[in-house]
């Protein structure tokens, strides 16, 4: 491999790596902003000590049926099935227009509760036999995993810069063509670049699972 080709290869790989790094930085930034905003919103909605000031997921859907019947169906479904593989649910309030609950959820593979969550669903008639269901589900995301993602993000930048300098100084301009061919080792930076996406995604899986479970149960109420 010529010096020119080795240099061109190094810059191409570095440019791609930098693009991915910027993308992961933006992803982490959005996850952090989303968590802060939802944590601030949940502070006014929940006062359950076990859950604390955790992010809250919220949504709204219109259903066919009377509010009291839908609330009764949801309470019965939660009492009977809970959160499926995540564990049972404790109902804390049930009336014709509102169902509130909390749960000590179990992570698959673990015998004891891994985290707690709280939920609140309000049913309001909107006319023509329809009801609007508004829910808020609060589940603690893992701030530790998100912090780890930010740390890895910084480490990946430092490692990338170090690799670039070493490749530029000791590989690209090496008189030995076989050594110049090692410029492709710059691709090893990928081992650092994907980790922030993984850790940030895992940090919020509890929130996503809890919200999706509640949303699905509410959407299916008219067919029960």
mmCIF file of N, CA and C in Angstrom, residues 14 17-22 24-25 149-165 186 189 192-193 196:
data_model
loop_
_atom_site.group_PDB
_atom_site.id
_atom_site.type_symbol
_atom_site.label_atom_id
_atom_site.label_comp_id
_atom_site.label_asym_id
_atom_site.label_seq_id
_atom_site.Cartn_x
_atom_site.Cartn_y
_atom_site.Cartn_z
ATOM 1 N N UNK A 14 -11.366 7.541 9.890
ATOM 2 C CA UNK A 14 -11.495 8.512 10.985
ATOM 3 C C UNK A 14 -12.729 9.374 10.813
ATOM 4 N N UNK A 17 -15.719 7.284 11.763
ATOM 5 C CA UNK A 17 -15.749 7.108 13.220
ATOM 6 C C UNK A 17 -16.221 8.388 13.909
ATOM 7 N N UNK A 18 -15.764 9.533 13.419
ATOM 8 C CA UNK A 18 -16.171 10.803 14.018
ATOM 9 C C UNK A 18 -17.661 11.040 13.812
ATOM 10 N N UNK A 19 -18.179 10.673 12.650
ATOM 11 C CA UNK A 19 -19.608 10.821 12.380
ATOM 12 C C UNK A 19 -20.439 9.979 13.336
ATOM 13 N N UNK A 20 -20.001 8.720 13.557
ATOM 14 C CA UNK A 20 -20.703 7.846 14.497
ATOM 15 C C UNK A 20 -20.617 8.402 15.914
ATOM 16 N N UNK A 21 -19.451 8.932 16.269
ATOM 17 C CA UNK A 21 -19.277 9.503 17.610
ATOM 18 C C UNK A 21 -20.217 10.680 17.828
ATOM 19 N N UNK A 22 -20.337 11.545 16.832
ATOM 20 C CA UNK A 22 -21.255 12.687 16.937
ATOM 21 C C UNK A 22 -22.692 12.193 17.078
ATOM 22 N N UNK A 24 -23.700 9.324 18.403
ATOM 23 C CA UNK A 24 -23.905 8.781 19.744
ATOM 24 C C UNK A 24 -23.979 9.898 20.782
ATOM 25 N N UNK A 25 -23.204 10.956 20.585
ATOM 26 C CA UNK A 25 -23.267 12.095 21.495
ATOM 27 C C UNK A 25 -24.657 12.720 21.470
ATOM 28 N N UNK A 149 -22.477 5.458 30.053
ATOM 29 C CA UNK A 149 -22.485 5.755 28.622
ATOM 30 C C UNK A 149 -21.725 7.042 28.325
ATOM 31 N N UNK A 150 -21.925 8.059 29.175
ATOM 32 C CA UNK A 150 -21.209 9.326 28.982
ATOM 33 C C UNK A 150 -19.705 9.153 29.192
ATOM 34 N N UNK A 151 -19.327 8.347 30.167
ATOM 35 C CA UNK A 151 -17.911 8.102 30.411
ATOM 36 C C UNK A 151 -17.269 7.408 29.214
ATOM 37 N N UNK A 152 -17.952 6.378 28.708
ATOM 38 C CA UNK A 152 -17.433 5.665 27.537
ATOM 39 C C UNK A 152 -17.374 6.593 26.334
ATOM 40 N N UNK A 153 -18.330 7.502 26.229
ATOM 41 C CA UNK A 153 -18.323 8.466 25.135
ATOM 42 C C UNK A 153 -17.049 9.301 25.158
ATOM 43 N N UNK A 154 -16.669 9.770 26.337
ATOM 44 C CA UNK A 154 -15.440 10.543 26.453
ATOM 45 C C UNK A 154 -14.199 9.711 26.202
ATOM 46 N N UNK A 155 -14.195 8.476 26.726
ATOM 47 C CA UNK A 155 -13.045 7.591 26.526
ATOM 48 C C UNK A 155 -12.870 7.261 25.042
ATOM 49 N N UNK A 156 -13.985 7.036 24.350
ATOM 50 C CA UNK A 156 -13.897 6.690 22.927
ATOM 51 C C UNK A 156 -13.281 7.822 22.118
ATOM 52 N N UNK A 157 -13.588 9.068 22.481
ATOM 53 C CA UNK A 157 -12.982 10.200 21.783
ATOM 54 C C UNK A 157 -11.477 10.240 22.021
ATOM 55 N N UNK A 158 -11.073 10.035 23.285
ATOM 56 C CA UNK A 158 -9.641 10.042 23.602
ATOM 57 C C UNK A 158 -8.907 8.914 22.900
ATOM 58 N N UNK A 159 -9.502 7.725 22.893
ATOM 59 C CA UNK A 159 -8.881 6.580 22.225
ATOM 60 C C UNK A 159 -8.794 6.813 20.720
ATOM 61 N N UNK A 160 -9.855 7.397 20.161
ATOM 62 C CA UNK A 160 -9.848 7.673 18.721
ATOM 63 C C UNK A 160 -8.753 8.641 18.332
ATOM 64 N N UNK A 161 -8.594 9.698 19.111
ATOM 65 C CA UNK A 161 -7.540 10.674 18.824
ATOM 66 C C UNK A 161 -6.161 10.025 18.957
ATOM 67 N N UNK A 162 -5.983 9.211 20.002
ATOM 68 C CA UNK A 162 -4.699 8.530 20.211
ATOM 69 C C UNK A 162 -4.381 7.581 19.047
ATOM 70 N N UNK A 163 -5.369 6.808 18.641
ATOM 71 C CA UNK A 163 -5.166 5.891 17.520
ATOM 72 C C UNK A 163 -4.806 6.645 16.246
ATOM 73 N N UNK A 164 -5.496 7.753 16.006
ATOM 74 C CA UNK A 164 -5.211 8.537 14.806
ATOM 75 C C UNK A 164 -3.775 9.048 14.811
ATOM 76 N N UNK A 165 -3.344 9.579 15.957
ATOM 77 C CA UNK A 165 -1.982 10.105 16.058
ATOM 78 C C UNK A 165 -0.951 8.998 15.840
ATOM 79 N N UNK A 186 -7.276 0.935 12.401
ATOM 80 C CA UNK A 186 -8.035 2.071 12.922
ATOM 81 C C UNK A 186 -9.498 1.692 13.126
ATOM 82 N N UNK A 189 -11.565 1.065 16.561
ATOM 83 C CA UNK A 189 -12.261 2.068 17.375
ATOM 84 C C UNK A 189 -13.748 1.758 17.497
ATOM 85 N N UNK A 192 -15.406 0.799 20.803
ATOM 86 C CA UNK A 192 -15.796 1.830 21.759
ATOM 87 C C UNK A 192 -17.046 2.582 21.301
ATOM 88 N N UNK A 193 -17.226 2.691 19.991
ATOM 89 C CA UNK A 193 -18.281 3.553 19.470
ATOM 90 C C UNK A 193 -19.691 3.017 19.697
ATOM 91 N N UNK A 196 -21.799 3.333 23.892
ATOM 92 C CA UNK A 196 -22.727 4.352 24.405
ATOM 93 C C UNK A 196 -24.173 4.113 23.990
#
